[in-house]
Amino acid sequence: MALAEAGACGRLLVWPRVVLFGDSITEFSFQENGWGAALAERLVRKCDVVNRGLSGYNTRWAKLILPRLITKSTGAESTVAITIFFGANDSALKDLNPKQHVPLEEYAANLKSMIQYLKSVDITEDRIILITPPPLQESAWEKECLAKADKLNRRNATTGEYAQACVQVARECGTDVLDLWTLMQKNQDFSSYLSDGLHLSTKGNSFLAAQLWSRLEKKLSALPSLFPYWRDVDHTNPEASLL
């Protein structure tokens, strides 16, 4: 049977997907031992995990491009979960990093705008998870800044204000939230969760993956495996099993 004829015998299988939308901490999540890669491994044969991380981006830019990533006709129906993970750049100090900085009130408004947009394309609140920025280890990040002849351009206390705003938006909008800033600091020495004071280390990636899965497991564990296990395929009549 020709492939074209075989394809005509079965309907197109739309693979469910989890979309990871965020900044560099999301973009890097498919690197070795990354939290996105860990999630994809858990969900293999059940759904795709799609990385839409954009290094350096803030919510001001993110809300503009979200409608170019997800529309009713391109992926909204198949999106079973989406993470929105911004704040590490928004919370940069205005006087030292004006390009990435977004005022706190605007940050909250931008998150709400993205949630409202997703709802408008029929992605309901129960499929949306906000993630706060992680805590900032200032001494390590200052070394990174000094290496580029810059001053320390972020503060952990300021990042915490953005994290609190993110939690409040989730509460007001009825979405789930992963308060990474607070959870990581339950261990007083949180530096081991970070590779450079800002981005996640292997331990930090593992921590985030575990915390995120605890929120996704109920939503996604019931998803069926796509296509039967190979031993269950009728080898004498594979069409009966696969089409």
Short mmCIF file of C-alpha atoms in Angstrom, two decimals:
data_model
loop_
_atom_site.label_atom_id
_atom_site.label_comp_id
_atom_site.label_asym_id
_atom_site.label_seq_id
_atom_site.Cartn_x
_atom_site.Cartn_y
_atom_site.Cartn_z
CA MET A 1 0.00 0.00 0.00
CA ALA A 2 1.37 3.43 -0.90
CA LEU A 3 1.98 5.82 1.97
CA ALA A 4 -0.54 8.28 0.59
CA GLU A 5 -3.15 5.55 0.50
CA ALA A 6 -2.22 4.40 4.01
CA GLY A 7 -2.55 7.92 5.32
CA ALA A 8 -5.97 8.25 3.81
CA CYS A 9 -7.14 5.21 5.78
CA GLY A 10 -6.49 6.78 9.17
CA ARG A 11 -7.26 10.16 10.69
CA LEU A 12 -4.50 12.62 11.50
CA LEU A 13 -3.34 12.15 15.08
CA VAL A 14 -3.03 15.51 16.83
CA TRP A 15 -0.34 15.16 19.46
CA PRO A 16 -1.24 16.96 22.71
CA ARG A 17 1.38 19.47 23.82
CA VAL A 18 2.71 21.26 26.85
CA VAL A 19 4.08 24.72 25.99
CA LEU A 20 6.90 26.21 28.05
CA PHE A 21 6.83 30.01 27.56
CA GLY A 22 9.46 32.10 29.26
CA ASP A 23 12.88 33.70 29.20
CA SER A 24 16.38 32.17 29.22
CA ILE A 25 15.58 29.88 32.15
CA THR A 26 13.02 28.28 29.87
CA GLU A 27 15.16 28.46 26.72
CA PHE A 28 17.97 26.61 28.50
CA SER A 29 15.58 24.00 29.94
CA PHE A 30 16.35 21.46 27.21
CA GLN A 31 20.06 21.48 27.89
CA GLU A 32 21.60 18.46 29.61
CA ASN A 33 19.77 17.79 32.91
CA GLY A 34 17.35 20.62 32.12
CA TRP A 35 13.89 20.82 33.68
CA GLY A 36 12.16 20.91 30.29
CA ALA A 37 14.02 17.84 29.12
CA ALA A 38 13.03 16.02 32.31
CA LEU A 39 9.40 16.90 31.70
CA ALA A 40 9.62 15.75 28.08
CA GLU A 41 11.09 12.43 29.21
CA ARG A 42 8.21 11.86 31.62
CA LEU A 43 5.66 12.60 28.92
CA VAL A 44 7.20 10.79 25.95
CA ARG A 45 4.53 8.94 23.94
CA LYS A 46 1.86 11.03 25.67
CA CYS A 47 2.44 14.59 24.47
CA ASP A 48 5.03 16.96 23.05
CA VAL A 49 6.81 19.41 25.30
CA VAL A 50 7.41 22.55 23.24
CA ASN A 51 10.13 25.01 24.26
CA ARG A 52 9.19 28.62 23.58
CA GLY A 53 11.84 30.16 25.81
CA LEU A 54 13.35 33.44 24.65
CA SER A 55 16.55 34.49 26.36
CA GLY A 56 16.53 38.04 27.70
CA TYR A 57 12.82 38.63 27.14
CA ASN A 58 10.48 40.32 29.60
CA THR A 59 6.68 40.34 29.87
CA ARG A 60 6.37 43.54 27.83
CA TRP A 61 7.77 41.71 24.82
CA ALA A 62 6.22 38.35 25.68
CA LYS A 63 2.64 39.59 25.62
CA LEU A 64 3.21 40.94 22.10
CA ILE A 65 4.43 37.65 20.67
CA LEU A 66 2.13 35.22 22.49
CA PRO A 67 -0.65 35.62 19.87
CA ARG A 68 1.92 34.68 17.22
CA LEU A 69 2.70 31.44 19.05
CA ILE A 70 -0.78 30.20 19.95
CA THR A 71 -4.08 30.84 18.19
CA LYS A 72 -7.33 28.94 18.01
CA SER A 73 -6.26 27.50 14.68
CA THR A 74 -2.65 26.75 15.63
CA GLY A 75 -2.36 24.76 18.77
CA ALA A 76 -4.82 26.07 21.33
CA GLU A 77 -7.04 22.99 21.25
CA SER A 78 -4.11 20.58 21.60
CA THR A 79 -2.41 22.60 24.38
CA VAL A 80 -3.01 20.64 27.57
CA ALA A 81 -0.81 22.89 29.74
CA ILE A 82 1.26 26.05 29.42
CA THR A 83 3.81 27.55 31.78
CA ILE A 84 4.40 31.32 31.86
CA PHE A 85 7.79 31.91 33.45
CA PHE A 86 8.96 35.53 33.41
CA GLY A 87 10.24 38.04 35.93
CA ALA A 88 13.99 37.52 36.13
CA ASN A 89 14.47 40.23 33.49
CA ASP A 90 11.46 42.40 34.36
CA SER A 91 12.89 42.80 37.86
CA ALA A 92 16.26 44.12 36.64
CA LEU A 93 17.07 47.49 38.22
CA LYS A 94 15.77 50.34 36.07
CA ASP A 95 18.78 52.62 36.43
CA LEU A 96 21.29 49.86 35.61
CA ASN A 97 19.33 47.79 33.11
CA PRO A 98 16.58 49.94 31.57
CA LYS A 99 16.23 47.80 28.44
CA GLN A 100 14.96 44.71 30.27
CA HIS A 101 13.35 46.39 33.29
CA VAL A 102 9.55 46.47 33.46
CA PRO A 103 7.84 48.32 36.34
CA LEU A 104 6.20 46.07 38.92
CA GLU A 105 2.63 47.18 38.17
CA GLU A 106 3.14 46.69 34.44
CA TYR A 107 4.64 43.25 35.04
CA ALA A 108 1.48 42.18 36.87
CA ALA A 109 -0.72 43.71 34.17
CA ASN A 110 1.24 41.92 31.44
CA LEU A 111 0.81 38.56 33.15
CA LYS A 112 -2.94 39.20 33.41
CA SER A 113 -3.03 40.20 29.75
CA MET A 114 -1.38 36.93 28.71
CA ILE A 115 -3.79 34.89 30.82
CA GLN A 116 -6.76 36.76 29.34
CA TYR A 117 -5.44 36.15 25.83
CA LEU A 118 -5.05 32.42 26.46
CA LYS A 119 -8.59 32.26 27.82
CA SER A 120 -9.81 34.04 24.67
CA VAL A 121 -8.45 31.16 22.57
CA ASP A 122 -10.07 28.60 24.89
CA ILE A 123 -7.07 27.68 27.04
CA THR A 124 -8.73 27.62 30.44
CA GLU A 125 -7.22 28.71 33.75
CA ASP A 126 -6.71 25.13 34.91
CA ARG A 127 -4.22 24.59 32.06
CA ILE A 128 -2.10 27.66 32.93
CA ILE A 129 0.76 27.61 35.45
CA LEU A 130 2.61 30.79 36.36
CA ILE A 131 6.17 30.37 37.63
CA THR A 132 7.83 33.10 39.65
CA PRO A 133 11.46 34.02 39.05
CA PRO A 134 13.90 32.10 41.24
CA PRO A 135 15.81 33.93 43.98
CA LEU A 136 18.92 35.86 42.99
CA GLN A 137 22.26 34.99 44.58
CA GLU A 138 23.72 38.48 44.44
CA SER A 139 27.42 37.81 44.98
CA ALA A 140 27.56 35.19 42.20
CA TRP A 141 25.56 37.36 39.79
CA GLU A 142 27.73 40.36 40.59
CA LYS A 143 30.77 38.39 39.36
CA GLU A 144 28.94 37.80 36.06
CA CYS A 145 28.16 41.50 35.78
CA LEU A 146 31.70 42.60 36.63
CA ALA A 147 33.08 40.23 33.98
CA LYS A 148 31.12 42.32 31.47
CA ALA A 149 32.25 45.60 33.06
CA ASP A 150 28.78 46.12 34.50
CA LYS A 151 27.52 46.77 38.02
CA LEU A 152 25.22 44.41 39.88
CA ASN A 153 21.96 45.00 37.99
CA ARG A 154 19.50 42.93 40.05
CA ARG A 155 18.63 42.52 43.73
CA ASN A 156 17.05 39.52 45.38
CA ALA A 157 14.64 41.65 47.42
CA THR A 158 13.41 43.29 44.22
CA THR A 159 13.03 39.93 42.52
CA GLY A 160 10.97 38.87 45.51
CA GLU A 161 8.53 41.73 44.93
CA TYR A 162 7.97 40.48 41.38
CA ALA A 163 7.54 36.94 42.66
CA GLN A 164 4.88 38.13 45.09
CA ALA A 165 3.12 39.99 42.28
CA CYS A 166 3.14 36.82 40.17
CA VAL A 167 1.57 34.85 43.02
CA GLN A 168 -1.09 37.54 43.45
CA VAL A 169 -1.94 37.52 39.74
CA ALA A 170 -2.39 33.75 39.85
CA ARG A 171 -4.66 34.11 42.85
CA GLU A 172 -6.77 36.79 41.15
CA CYS A 173 -6.97 34.97 37.81
CA GLY A 174 -7.54 31.48 39.15
CA THR A 175 -4.44 29.85 37.67
CA ASP A 176 -1.93 27.58 39.38
CA VAL A 177 1.39 29.08 40.45
CA LEU A 178 4.81 27.72 41.31
CA ASP A 179 6.45 30.16 43.74
CA LEU A 180 10.03 29.24 42.97
CA TRP A 181 11.42 32.30 44.76
CA THR A 182 9.92 31.23 48.09
CA LEU A 183 10.36 27.46 47.73
CA MET A 184 14.06 27.67 46.92
CA GLN A 185 14.75 29.86 49.93
CA LYS A 186 13.23 27.40 52.38
CA ASN A 187 16.72 25.97 52.22
CA GLN A 188 18.64 28.96 53.58
CA ASP A 189 21.62 28.37 51.32
CA PHE A 190 19.87 28.40 47.96
CA SER A 191 23.05 29.13 45.98
CA SER A 192 23.38 25.46 44.96
CA TYR A 193 20.18 25.82 42.93
CA LEU A 194 21.84 28.43 40.70
CA SER A 195 24.73 28.15 38.25
CA ASP A 196 25.67 31.83 38.10
CA GLY A 197 23.43 33.47 40.67
CA LEU A 198 20.53 33.83 38.23
CA HIS A 199 20.18 30.74 36.01
CA LEU A 200 19.51 27.24 37.30
CA SER A 201 22.17 24.67 38.14
CA THR A 202 21.65 20.93 37.68
CA LYS A 203 20.22 20.81 41.20
CA GLY A 204 17.97 23.78 40.49
CA ASN A 205 16.70 22.20 37.28
CA SER A 206 15.93 18.99 39.15
CA PHE A 207 14.13 20.93 41.89
CA LEU A 208 12.00 22.84 39.39
CA ALA A 209 11.20 19.68 37.41
CA ALA A 210 9.98 17.92 40.55
CA GLN A 211 7.92 20.89 41.74
CA LEU A 212 6.36 21.39 38.32
CA TRP A 213 5.54 17.71 37.89
CA SER A 214 3.72 17.72 41.23
CA ARG A 215 1.38 20.32 39.70
CA LEU A 216 1.10 18.68 36.29
CA GLU A 217 0.81 15.03 37.30
CA LYS A 218 -2.93 15.09 37.99
CA LYS A 219 -3.58 16.98 34.75
CA LEU A 220 -1.41 14.83 32.49
CA SER A 221 -0.83 11.39 34.00
CA ALA A 222 -4.20 10.18 32.68
CA LEU A 223 -3.21 10.98 29.09
CA PRO A 224 -3.10 7.74 27.12
CA SER A 225 0.06 6.51 25.44
CA LEU A 226 -0.11 7.34 21.76
CA PHE A 227 -0.07 4.25 19.56
CA PRO A 228 -0.02 0.81 21.12
CA TYR A 229 2.97 -0.82 22.76
CA TRP A 230 4.86 -2.75 20.11
CA ARG A 231 4.04 -6.15 21.58
CA ASP A 232 0.34 -5.26 21.26
CA VAL A 233 0.51 -4.57 17.53
CA ASP A 234 -1.09 -7.32 15.45
CA HIS A 235 1.87 -8.16 13.26
CA THR A 236 -0.32 -10.16 10.87
CA ASN A 237 -2.58 -7.15 10.33
CA PRO A 238 -0.81 -3.98 11.58
CA GLU A 239 -3.44 -1.74 9.97
CA ALA A 240 -5.97 -3.01 12.48
CA SER A 241 -3.80 -1.81 15.35
CA LEU A 242 -2.33 1.38 13.95
CA LEU A 243 -4.96 3.02 11.75
#
